[in-house]
GROMACS .gro file of C-alpha atoms in nm:
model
  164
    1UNK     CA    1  19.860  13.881  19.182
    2UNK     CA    2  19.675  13.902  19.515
    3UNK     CA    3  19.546  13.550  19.512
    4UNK     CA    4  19.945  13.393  19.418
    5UNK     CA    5  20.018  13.621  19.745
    6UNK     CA    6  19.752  13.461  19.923
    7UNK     CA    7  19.847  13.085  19.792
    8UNK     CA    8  20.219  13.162  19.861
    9UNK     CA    9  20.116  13.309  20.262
   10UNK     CA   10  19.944  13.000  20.279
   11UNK     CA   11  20.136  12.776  20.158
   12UNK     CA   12  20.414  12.934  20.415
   13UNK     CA   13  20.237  12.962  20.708
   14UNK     CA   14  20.102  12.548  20.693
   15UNK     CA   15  20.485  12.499  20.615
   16UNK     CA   16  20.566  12.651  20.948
   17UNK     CA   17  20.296  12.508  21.101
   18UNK     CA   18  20.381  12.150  21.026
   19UNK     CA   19  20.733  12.175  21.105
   20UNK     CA   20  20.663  12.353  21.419
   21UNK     CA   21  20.459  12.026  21.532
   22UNK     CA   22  20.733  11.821  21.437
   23UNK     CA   23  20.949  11.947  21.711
   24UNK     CA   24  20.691  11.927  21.964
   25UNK     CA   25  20.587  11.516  22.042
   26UNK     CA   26  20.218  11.504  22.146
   27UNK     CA   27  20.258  11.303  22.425
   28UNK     CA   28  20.468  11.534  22.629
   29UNK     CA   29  20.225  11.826  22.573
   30UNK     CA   30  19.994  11.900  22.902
   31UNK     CA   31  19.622  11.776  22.835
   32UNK     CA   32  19.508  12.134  22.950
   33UNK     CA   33  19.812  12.319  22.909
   34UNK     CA   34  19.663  12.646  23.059
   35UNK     CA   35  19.836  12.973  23.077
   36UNK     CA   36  20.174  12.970  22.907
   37UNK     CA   37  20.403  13.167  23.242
   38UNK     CA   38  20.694  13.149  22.976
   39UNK     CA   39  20.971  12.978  22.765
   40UNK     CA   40  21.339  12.986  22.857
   41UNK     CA   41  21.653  12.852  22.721
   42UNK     CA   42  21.873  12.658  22.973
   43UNK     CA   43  22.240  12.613  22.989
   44UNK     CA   44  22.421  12.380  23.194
   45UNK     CA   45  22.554  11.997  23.270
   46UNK     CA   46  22.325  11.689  23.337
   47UNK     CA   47  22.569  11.512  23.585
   48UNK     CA   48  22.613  11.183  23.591
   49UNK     CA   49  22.777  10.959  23.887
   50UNK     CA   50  22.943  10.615  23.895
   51UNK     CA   51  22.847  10.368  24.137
   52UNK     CA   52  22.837   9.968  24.180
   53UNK     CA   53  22.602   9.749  24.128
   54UNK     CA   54  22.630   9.386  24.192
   55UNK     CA   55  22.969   9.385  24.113
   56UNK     CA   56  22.924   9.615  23.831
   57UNK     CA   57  23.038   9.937  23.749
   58UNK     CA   58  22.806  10.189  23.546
   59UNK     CA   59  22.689  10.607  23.517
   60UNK     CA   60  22.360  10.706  23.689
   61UNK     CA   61  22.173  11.049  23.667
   62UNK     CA   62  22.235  11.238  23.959
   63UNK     CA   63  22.126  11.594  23.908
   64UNK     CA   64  22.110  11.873  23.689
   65UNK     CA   65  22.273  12.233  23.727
   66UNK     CA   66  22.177  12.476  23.478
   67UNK     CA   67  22.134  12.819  23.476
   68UNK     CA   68  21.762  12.941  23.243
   69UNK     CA   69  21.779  13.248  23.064
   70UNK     CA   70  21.489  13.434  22.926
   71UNK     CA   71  21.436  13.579  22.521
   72UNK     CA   72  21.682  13.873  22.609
   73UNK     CA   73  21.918  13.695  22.752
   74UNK     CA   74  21.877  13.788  23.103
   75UNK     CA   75  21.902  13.537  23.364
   76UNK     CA   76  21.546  13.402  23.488
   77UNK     CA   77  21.617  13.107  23.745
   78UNK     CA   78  21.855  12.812  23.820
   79UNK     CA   79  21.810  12.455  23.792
   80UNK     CA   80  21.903  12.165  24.012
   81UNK     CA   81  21.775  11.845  24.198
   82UNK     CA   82  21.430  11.766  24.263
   83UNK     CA   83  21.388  11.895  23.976
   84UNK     CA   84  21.361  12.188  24.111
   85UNK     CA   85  21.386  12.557  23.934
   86UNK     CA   86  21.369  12.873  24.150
   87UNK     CA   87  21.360  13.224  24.003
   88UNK     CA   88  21.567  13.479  24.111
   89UNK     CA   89  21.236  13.644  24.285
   90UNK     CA   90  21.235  13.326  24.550
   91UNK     CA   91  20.933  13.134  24.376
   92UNK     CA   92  21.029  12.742  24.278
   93UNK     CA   93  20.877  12.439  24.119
   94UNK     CA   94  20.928  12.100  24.208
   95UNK     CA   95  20.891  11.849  23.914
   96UNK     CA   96  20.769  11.539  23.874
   97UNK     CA   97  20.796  11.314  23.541
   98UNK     CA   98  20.474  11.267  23.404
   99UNK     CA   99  20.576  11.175  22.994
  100UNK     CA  100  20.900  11.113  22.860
  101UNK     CA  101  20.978  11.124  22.468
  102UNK     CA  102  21.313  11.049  22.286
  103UNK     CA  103  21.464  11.350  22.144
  104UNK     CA  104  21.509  11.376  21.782
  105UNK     CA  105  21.858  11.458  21.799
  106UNK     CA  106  22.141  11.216  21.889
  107UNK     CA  107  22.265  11.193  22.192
  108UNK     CA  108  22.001  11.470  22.349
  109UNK     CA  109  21.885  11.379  22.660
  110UNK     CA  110  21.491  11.329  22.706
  111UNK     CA  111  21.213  11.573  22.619
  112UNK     CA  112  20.988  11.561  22.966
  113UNK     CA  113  20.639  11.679  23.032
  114UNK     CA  114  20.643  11.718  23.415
  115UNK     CA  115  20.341  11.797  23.676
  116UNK     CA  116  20.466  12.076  23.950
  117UNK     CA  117  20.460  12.210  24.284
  118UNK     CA  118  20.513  12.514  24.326
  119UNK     CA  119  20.613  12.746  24.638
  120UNK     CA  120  20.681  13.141  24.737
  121UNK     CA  121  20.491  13.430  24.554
  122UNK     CA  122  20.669  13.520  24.217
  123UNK     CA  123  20.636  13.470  23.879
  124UNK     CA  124  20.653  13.098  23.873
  125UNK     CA  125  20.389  13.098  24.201
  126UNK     CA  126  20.087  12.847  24.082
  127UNK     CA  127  20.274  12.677  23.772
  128UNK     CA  128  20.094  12.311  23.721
  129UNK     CA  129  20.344  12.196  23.450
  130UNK     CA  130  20.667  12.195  23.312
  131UNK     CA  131  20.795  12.125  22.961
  132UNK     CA  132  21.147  12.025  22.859
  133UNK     CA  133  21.194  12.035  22.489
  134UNK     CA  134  21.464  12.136  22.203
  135UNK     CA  135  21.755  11.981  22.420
  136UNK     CA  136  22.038  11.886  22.277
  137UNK     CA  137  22.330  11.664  22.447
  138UNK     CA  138  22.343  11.586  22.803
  139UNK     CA  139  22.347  11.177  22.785
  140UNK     CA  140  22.519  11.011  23.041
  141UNK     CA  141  22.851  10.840  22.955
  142UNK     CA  142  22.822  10.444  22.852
  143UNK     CA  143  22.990  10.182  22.986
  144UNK     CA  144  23.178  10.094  23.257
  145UNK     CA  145  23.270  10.385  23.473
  146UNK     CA  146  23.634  10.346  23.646
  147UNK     CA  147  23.593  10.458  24.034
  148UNK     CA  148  23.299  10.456  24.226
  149UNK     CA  149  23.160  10.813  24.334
  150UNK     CA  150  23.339  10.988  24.032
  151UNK     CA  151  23.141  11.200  23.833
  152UNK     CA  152  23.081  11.350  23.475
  153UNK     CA  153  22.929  11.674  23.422
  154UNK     CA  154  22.818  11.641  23.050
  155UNK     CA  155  22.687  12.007  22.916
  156UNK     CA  156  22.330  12.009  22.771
  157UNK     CA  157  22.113  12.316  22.640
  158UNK     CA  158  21.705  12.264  22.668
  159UNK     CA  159  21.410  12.496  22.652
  160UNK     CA  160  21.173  12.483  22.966
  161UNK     CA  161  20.789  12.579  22.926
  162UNK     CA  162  20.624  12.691  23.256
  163UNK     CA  163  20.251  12.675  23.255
  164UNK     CA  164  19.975  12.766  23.502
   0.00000   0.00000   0.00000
């Protein structure tokens, strides 16, 4: 009886641990990954704008605007150009694309591996990386966009890994 336990525990836990690593690409994982500052769940639009080129019209990435929540819910920090977060104690992290992996899931924008700067004392003070993974929509609009300087504010959810 104790050794079917132990086969089934086993046979459980490398389940989990295989489909765990299928989520997570290799490439956008930091070499030295260092201290893990935390994961939070993001909520918000990837906006898009349209704008000529050569004649043409067509969608480019302008910015996020999200809003990151931590495990209980509570609001952690917001997200917006640069890419920038700041937490609500005044720290912030400038990002800077350093991998880029296609999401699993249609039409999910990008899962990113990105170096950072950071700046202020707080909680995200000293971070080296950031991780974007688990996102799901946010692609930009295809095609031909009617009116230069219009935008599109498409909604996307991610999870963002800090790490130090």
């Amino acid at each position: 009886m104790l050794t079917r336990s132990l086969s089934t525990f086993a046979a459980l836990w490398l389940a989990a641990v295989s489909a765990s690593a299928q989520r997570i690409p290799a490439k956008p994982l930091p070499a030295q990954p260092g201290h893990l500052v935390g994961k939070y769940i993001a909520r918000g639009v990837q906006i898009y704008v349209c704008t000529v080129k050569g004649g043409m019209s067509e969608w480019d990435f302008n910015a996020p605007e999200a809003e990151l929540f931590d495990a209980q819910g509570a609001p952690f920090a917001k997200h917006y150009a640069g890419p920038t977060w700041e937490a609500h104690d005044g720290s912030r992290v400038t990002g800077k694309i350093l991998a880029s992996e296609p999401a699993p899931k249609t039409g999910a924008i990008a899962w990113l591996l990105l170096s950072a700067e950071s700046s202020g004392s707080g909680v995200l003070a000293g971070t080296r990386f950031v991780q974007r993974l688990n996102t799901s929509g946010g692609v930009g609009p295809s095609g031909p966009c009617p009116t230069a300087g219009i935008e599109r504010r498409v909604e996307y959810t991610a999870d963002y890994l800090f790490y130090k």
